[in-house]
mmCIF file of C-alpha atoms in Angstrom:
data_model
loop_
_atom_site.group_PDB
_atom_site.id
_atom_site.type_symbol
_atom_site.label_atom_id
_atom_site.label_comp_id
_atom_site.label_asym_id
_atom_site.label_seq_id
_atom_site.Cartn_x
_atom_site.Cartn_y
_atom_site.Cartn_z
ATOM 1 C CA UNK A 255 -14.509 4.920 -9.885
ATOM 2 C CA UNK A 256 -11.450 7.342 -9.928
ATOM 3 C CA UNK A 257 -9.325 8.730 -12.255
ATOM 4 C CA UNK A 258 -6.298 11.038 -12.482
ATOM 5 C CA UNK A 259 -4.756 12.880 -15.250
ATOM 6 C CA UNK A 260 -0.974 15.094 -15.011
ATOM 7 C CA UNK A 261 -1.853 17.640 -17.869
ATOM 8 C CA UNK A 262 2.345 17.463 -18.514
ATOM 9 C CA UNK A 263 4.680 14.405 -19.048
ATOM 10 C CA UNK A 264 7.542 16.566 -18.661
ATOM 11 C CA UNK A 265 7.997 20.003 -17.165
ATOM 12 C CA UNK A 266 12.144 21.543 -17.618
ATOM 13 C CA UNK A 267 12.781 24.330 -15.699
ATOM 14 C CA UNK A 268 15.700 26.484 -14.471
ATOM 15 C CA UNK A 269 16.920 26.607 -11.141
ATOM 16 C CA UNK A 270 14.972 29.012 -8.272
ATOM 17 C CA UNK A 271 11.968 29.966 -10.886
ATOM 18 C CA UNK A 272 8.508 28.990 -9.702
ATOM 19 C CA UNK A 273 7.160 25.546 -10.808
ATOM 20 C CA UNK A 274 3.393 24.272 -11.489
ATOM 21 C CA UNK A 275 3.157 20.251 -12.098
ATOM 22 C CA UNK A 276 -0.802 20.093 -12.453
ATOM 23 C CA UNK A 277 -3.171 17.096 -11.675
ATOM 24 C CA UNK A 278 -7.039 16.783 -12.419
ATOM 25 C CA UNK A 279 -8.940 13.807 -10.804
ATOM 26 C CA UNK A 280 -12.306 12.482 -11.434
ATOM 27 C CA UNK A 281 -14.187 10.938 -8.835
ATOM 28 C CA UNK A 282 -18.081 9.963 -8.191
ATOM 29 C CA UNK A 283 -17.251 9.947 -4.444
ATOM 30 C CA UNK A 284 -14.958 12.624 -1.969
ATOM 31 C CA UNK A 285 -11.233 11.510 -2.141
ATOM 32 C CA UNK A 286 -8.130 11.546 -0.092
ATOM 33 C CA UNK A 287 -5.350 13.073 -2.545
ATOM 34 C CA UNK A 288 -1.728 12.243 -2.614
ATOM 35 C CA UNK A 289 1.576 13.658 -4.210
ATOM 36 C CA UNK A 290 4.290 10.813 -4.684
ATOM 37 C CA UNK A 291 7.885 11.580 -5.431
ATOM 38 C CA UNK A 292 10.379 9.027 -7.577
ATOM 39 C CA UNK A 293 14.229 9.971 -7.434
ATOM 40 C CA UNK A 294 16.088 8.391 -9.965
ATOM 41 C CA UNK A 295 16.849 4.413 -9.397
ATOM 42 C CA UNK A 296 14.089 4.792 -6.215
ATOM 43 C CA UNK A 297 10.836 3.665 -5.384
ATOM 44 C CA UNK A 298 7.782 6.678 -4.869
ATOM 45 C CA UNK A 299 7.780 8.221 -1.367
ATOM 46 C CA UNK A 300 4.857 10.177 -0.472
ATOM 47 C CA UNK A 301 5.404 14.152 -0.897
ATOM 48 C CA UNK A 302 1.812 15.728 1.109
ATOM 49 C CA UNK A 303 -1.222 14.460 0.859
ATOM 50 C CA UNK A 304 -4.253 16.348 1.790
ATOM 51 C CA UNK A 305 -7.163 13.888 3.692
ATOM 52 C CA UNK A 306 -9.806 16.707 5.290
ATOM 53 C CA UNK A 307 -9.723 20.072 6.753
ATOM 54 C CA UNK A 308 -7.697 22.695 5.396
ATOM 55 C CA UNK A 309 -7.598 22.828 1.547
ATOM 56 C CA UNK A 310 -4.066 23.613 1.181
ATOM 57 C CA UNK A 311 -1.235 20.859 2.080
ATOM 58 C CA UNK A 312 2.404 21.294 2.606
ATOM 59 C CA UNK A 313 5.455 19.100 2.407
ATOM 60 C CA UNK A 314 8.631 19.826 4.227
ATOM 61 C CA UNK A 315 10.721 20.897 1.246
ATOM 62 C CA UNK A 316 8.432 23.539 0.122
ATOM 63 C CA UNK A 317 6.018 22.018 -2.208
ATOM 64 C CA UNK A 318 2.629 22.771 -1.066
ATOM 65 C CA UNK A 319 -0.778 21.606 -3.117
ATOM 66 C CA UNK A 320 -4.176 22.990 -2.797
ATOM 67 C CA UNK A 321 -6.952 21.008 -3.198
ATOM 68 C CA UNK A 322 -9.880 22.434 -5.254
ATOM 69 C CA UNK A 323 -13.265 20.376 -5.342
ATOM 70 C CA UNK A 324 -14.610 23.003 -8.296
ATOM 71 C CA UNK A 325 -12.177 22.422 -10.481
ATOM 72 C CA UNK A 326 -11.249 18.944 -9.283
ATOM 73 C CA UNK A 327 -7.645 20.015 -9.080
ATOM 74 C CA UNK A 328 -5.147 19.552 -6.636
ATOM 75 C CA UNK A 329 -1.799 20.849 -8.189
ATOM 76 C CA UNK A 330 1.525 21.103 -6.856
ATOM 77 C CA UNK A 331 3.549 24.196 -6.745
ATOM 78 C CA UNK A 332 6.846 25.406 -5.443
ATOM 79 C CA UNK A 333 8.030 28.765 -5.432
ATOM 80 C CA UNK A 334 11.828 28.164 -6.003
ATOM 81 C CA UNK A 335 13.139 25.083 -7.086
ATOM 82 C CA UNK A 336 16.258 23.320 -6.577
ATOM 83 C CA UNK A 337 18.409 21.077 -9.018
ATOM 84 C CA UNK A 338 17.780 18.585 -6.177
ATOM 85 C CA UNK A 339 14.104 18.638 -6.996
ATOM 86 C CA UNK A 340 14.383 17.157 -10.816
ATOM 87 C CA UNK A 341 12.121 13.734 -10.350
ATOM 88 C CA UNK A 342 9.235 11.996 -11.309
ATOM 89 C CA UNK A 343 5.876 13.404 -9.573
ATOM 90 C CA UNK A 344 2.972 11.300 -9.222
ATOM 91 C CA UNK A 345 -0.541 12.831 -8.511
ATOM 92 C CA UNK A 346 -2.825 9.880 -7.183
ATOM 93 C CA UNK A 347 -6.000 9.833 -5.379
ATOM 94 C CA UNK A 348 -8.516 7.089 -2.922
ATOM 95 C CA UNK A 349 -11.987 7.341 -2.061
ATOM 96 C CA UNK A 350 -12.721 7.903 1.141
ATOM 97 C CA UNK A 351 -15.477 5.688 1.692
ATOM 98 C CA UNK A 352 -14.283 2.469 2.096
ATOM 99 C CA UNK A 353 -12.440 1.386 -0.518
ATOM 100 C CA UNK A 354 -8.461 0.870 -0.715
ATOM 101 C CA UNK A 355 -7.286 1.212 -4.362
ATOM 102 C CA UNK A 356 -5.308 4.470 -5.459
ATOM 103 C CA UNK A 357 -5.188 5.399 -8.666
ATOM 104 C CA UNK A 358 -1.857 6.597 -10.067
ATOM 105 C CA UNK A 359 -1.128 9.569 -12.846
ATOM 106 C CA UNK A 360 1.195 9.224 -15.407
ATOM 107 C CA UNK A 361 3.451 10.999 -13.833
ATOM 108 C CA UNK A 362 5.179 14.300 -14.497
ATOM 109 C CA UNK A 363 8.775 14.833 -15.251
ATOM 110 C CA UNK A 364 10.670 17.808 -13.802
ATOM 111 C CA UNK A 365 13.963 18.928 -14.790
ATOM 112 C CA UNK A 366 15.509 21.345 -12.794
ATOM 113 C CA UNK A 367 18.170 23.005 -15.010
ATOM 114 C CA UNK A 368 21.105 25.095 -13.623
ATOM 115 C CA UNK B 233 17.848 -0.852 6.929
ATOM 116 C CA UNK B 234 15.343 -0.220 4.838
ATOM 117 C CA UNK B 235 11.832 -0.824 5.831
ATOM 118 C CA UNK B 236 10.523 -2.140 2.226
ATOM 119 C CA UNK B 237 12.642 -4.227 0.773
ATOM 120 C CA UNK B 238 12.936 -6.026 -2.757
ATOM 121 C CA UNK B 239 15.031 -8.687 -4.478
ATOM 122 C CA UNK B 240 16.453 -8.769 -6.835
ATOM 123 C CA UNK B 241 16.797 -5.292 -8.312
ATOM 124 C CA UNK B 242 17.782 -6.343 -11.612
ATOM 125 C CA UNK B 243 16.579 -9.690 -13.267
ATOM 126 C CA UNK B 244 17.319 -9.889 -17.225
ATOM 127 C CA UNK B 245 15.755 -13.188 -18.644
ATOM 128 C CA UNK B 246 14.069 -15.268 -21.823
ATOM 129 C CA UNK B 247 10.537 -15.694 -23.157
ATOM 130 C CA UNK B 248 9.112 -18.455 -20.940
ATOM 131 C CA UNK B 249 11.082 -18.906 -18.131
ATOM 132 C CA UNK B 250 9.722 -18.833 -14.424
ATOM 133 C CA UNK B 251 10.755 -15.522 -12.512
ATOM 134 C CA UNK B 252 9.669 -14.984 -8.756
ATOM 135 C CA UNK B 253 9.664 -11.562 -7.350
ATOM 136 C CA UNK B 254 10.370 -11.194 -3.767
ATOM 137 C CA UNK B 255 9.170 -8.596 -1.258
ATOM 138 C CA UNK B 256 9.785 -8.053 2.097
ATOM 139 C CA UNK B 257 8.205 -5.338 4.995
ATOM 140 C CA UNK B 258 9.321 -4.444 8.469
ATOM 141 C CA UNK B 259 6.730 -1.909 8.938
ATOM 142 C CA UNK B 260 4.389 -4.506 10.339
ATOM 143 C CA UNK B 261 1.540 -3.253 8.255
ATOM 144 C CA UNK B 262 -1.132 -5.770 6.853
ATOM 145 C CA UNK B 263 -1.551 -4.417 3.323
ATOM 146 C CA UNK B 264 0.463 -5.334 0.417
ATOM 147 C CA UNK B 265 0.542 -4.645 -3.662
ATOM 148 C CA UNK B 266 2.598 -5.372 -6.080
ATOM 149 C CA UNK B 267 2.782 -2.245 -9.161
ATOM 150 C CA UNK B 268 4.180 -2.605 -12.195
ATOM 151 C CA UNK B 269 5.559 0.802 -14.081
ATOM 152 C CA UNK B 270 5.987 1.051 -17.254
ATOM 153 C CA UNK B 271 6.900 4.659 -19.264
ATOM 154 C CA UNK B 272 3.750 7.281 -19.460
ATOM 155 C CA UNK B 273 1.597 5.128 -17.703
ATOM 156 C CA UNK B 274 2.254 5.431 -14.532
ATOM 157 C CA UNK B 275 1.599 2.561 -11.763
ATOM 158 C CA UNK B 276 -0.781 -0.601 -12.032
ATOM 159 C CA UNK B 277 -1.797 -2.620 -9.892
ATOM 160 C CA UNK B 278 -0.950 -6.754 -10.029
ATOM 161 C CA UNK B 279 -1.881 -8.260 -7.055
ATOM 162 C CA UNK B 280 -3.102 -6.463 -3.372
ATOM 163 C CA UNK B 281 -3.143 -8.985 -0.306
ATOM 164 C CA UNK B 282 -5.303 -7.036 3.193
ATOM 165 C CA UNK B 283 -3.579 -10.087 5.345
ATOM 166 C CA UNK B 284 -1.959 -13.376 4.860
ATOM 167 C CA UNK B 285 -5.129 -15.051 3.731
ATOM 168 C CA UNK B 286 -6.245 -12.414 1.857
ATOM 169 C CA UNK B 287 -5.282 -11.658 -2.014
ATOM 170 C CA UNK B 288 -6.756 -10.143 -4.323
ATOM 171 C CA UNK B 289 -6.379 -9.408 -8.300
ATOM 172 C CA UNK B 290 -5.822 -6.142 -9.741
ATOM 173 C CA UNK B 291 -6.293 -4.909 -12.876
ATOM 174 C CA UNK B 292 -3.899 -6.700 -15.021
ATOM 175 C CA UNK B 293 -2.908 -9.967 -12.998
ATOM 176 C CA UNK B 294 -2.972 -11.797 -16.151
ATOM 177 C CA UNK B 295 0.049 -13.693 -16.541
ATOM 178 C CA UNK B 296 1.263 -13.134 -12.776
ATOM 179 C CA UNK B 297 0.265 -14.999 -9.298
ATOM 180 C CA UNK B 298 1.520 -14.241 -5.925
ATOM 181 C CA UNK B 299 1.810 -15.578 -2.603
ATOM 182 C CA UNK B 300 1.738 -14.011 0.535
ATOM 183 C CA UNK B 301 4.384 -16.078 2.756
ATOM 184 C CA UNK B 302 4.100 -14.128 5.779
ATOM 185 C CA UNK B 303 2.334 -10.798 6.997
ATOM 186 C CA UNK B 304 6.126 -9.534 6.158
ATOM 187 C CA UNK B 305 6.273 -11.486 2.394
ATOM 188 C CA UNK B 306 4.699 -11.060 -0.777
ATOM 189 C CA UNK B 307 6.137 -12.736 -3.922
ATOM 190 C CA UNK B 308 5.334 -12.109 -7.310
ATOM 191 C CA UNK B 309 5.696 -14.753 -10.085
ATOM 192 C CA UNK B 310 5.748 -15.029 -13.670
ATOM 193 C CA UNK B 311 4.959 -18.698 -14.659
ATOM 194 C CA UNK B 312 6.178 -17.947 -18.435
ATOM 195 C CA UNK B 313 7.741 -14.589 -19.021
ATOM 196 C CA UNK B 314 6.718 -12.985 -22.223
ATOM 197 C CA UNK B 315 8.596 -9.651 -23.727
ATOM 198 C CA UNK B 316 5.825 -7.265 -22.839
ATOM 199 C CA UNK B 317 6.367 -7.780 -19.360
ATOM 200 C CA UNK B 318 9.393 -6.071 -19.029
ATOM 201 C CA UNK B 319 8.794 -3.541 -16.848
ATOM 202 C CA UNK B 320 9.783 -2.050 -13.302
ATOM 203 C CA UNK B 321 7.467 -3.809 -10.438
ATOM 204 C CA UNK B 322 7.898 -1.571 -7.063
ATOM 205 C CA UNK B 323 6.198 -3.707 -3.966
ATOM 206 C CA UNK B 324 4.380 -1.171 -1.827
ATOM 207 C CA UNK B 325 2.862 -1.554 1.973
ATOM 208 C CA UNK B 326 0.250 0.523 3.884
ATOM 209 C CA UNK B 327 -1.855 0.269 7.059
ATOM 210 C CA UNK B 328 -5.440 -0.510 7.434
ATOM 211 C CA UNK B 329 -5.953 2.920 6.680
ATOM 212 C CA UNK B 330 -4.294 2.765 3.218
ATOM 213 C CA UNK B 331 -3.942 6.243 3.451
ATOM 214 C CA UNK B 332 -0.371 6.437 2.464
ATOM 215 C CA UNK B 333 1.899 3.429 0.553
ATOM 216 C CA UNK B 334 5.317 2.823 1.495
ATOM 217 C CA UNK B 335 7.115 1.370 -2.444
ATOM 218 C CA UNK B 336 10.731 -0.634 -1.962
ATOM 219 C CA UNK B 337 13.502 0.727 -4.452
ATOM 220 C CA UNK B 338 12.119 -1.644 -6.776
ATOM 221 C CA UNK B 339 12.599 -4.917 -9.800
ATOM 222 C CA UNK B 340 13.712 -3.611 -13.228
ATOM 223 C CA UNK B 341 12.387 -6.741 -15.214
ATOM 224 C CA UNK B 342 13.625 -7.474 -18.991
ATOM 225 C CA UNK B 343 12.036 -10.200 -20.707
ATOM 226 C CA UNK B 344 14.064 -11.064 -23.505
#
């Protein structure tokens, strides 16, 4: 079984500042890791994912996350945030050996201030 | 047009009423899911379906039922709604690899 802990429920930050949203997971098997983003009044959409290969994965809008197996973490970072990044971000994990169930964290609300 | 649609988008109902939430997809995916989102709890899986004849309970299926009418349609029913079923409900789809889920816009349900 897998579990996910997002360490911050809310992260306020000023525009153009860097941000890190923290995610830790636990699993007895190897995993796939995901970050999803939910903009106001919308469904979740995939931001980035780690399946295998390079441990650093990037999104098209400047976010990146690094899979750290020893620390069982998959923190999300952006060097300079924009007002439009205001949203809720969900970390998720899925075992990669058969199975399908994706476990979602409780979410981190990122609020970017002008 | 959206790939995953949900109807209605908002619904207010009373305790004891039967409610159906509908989900349709044009992505051609085999797998469909119903989730419930509550503030601070993330998403919890209610039911999932691998194909039309394969339906399974998730972690919080009590009080809910589903129907997979076709590959593209997956409905969630609350047979007798209760106030603690007030939540945001999402439908999602995925391929068999299930490495990415595609979500609908959600249905906000309020049970008075």
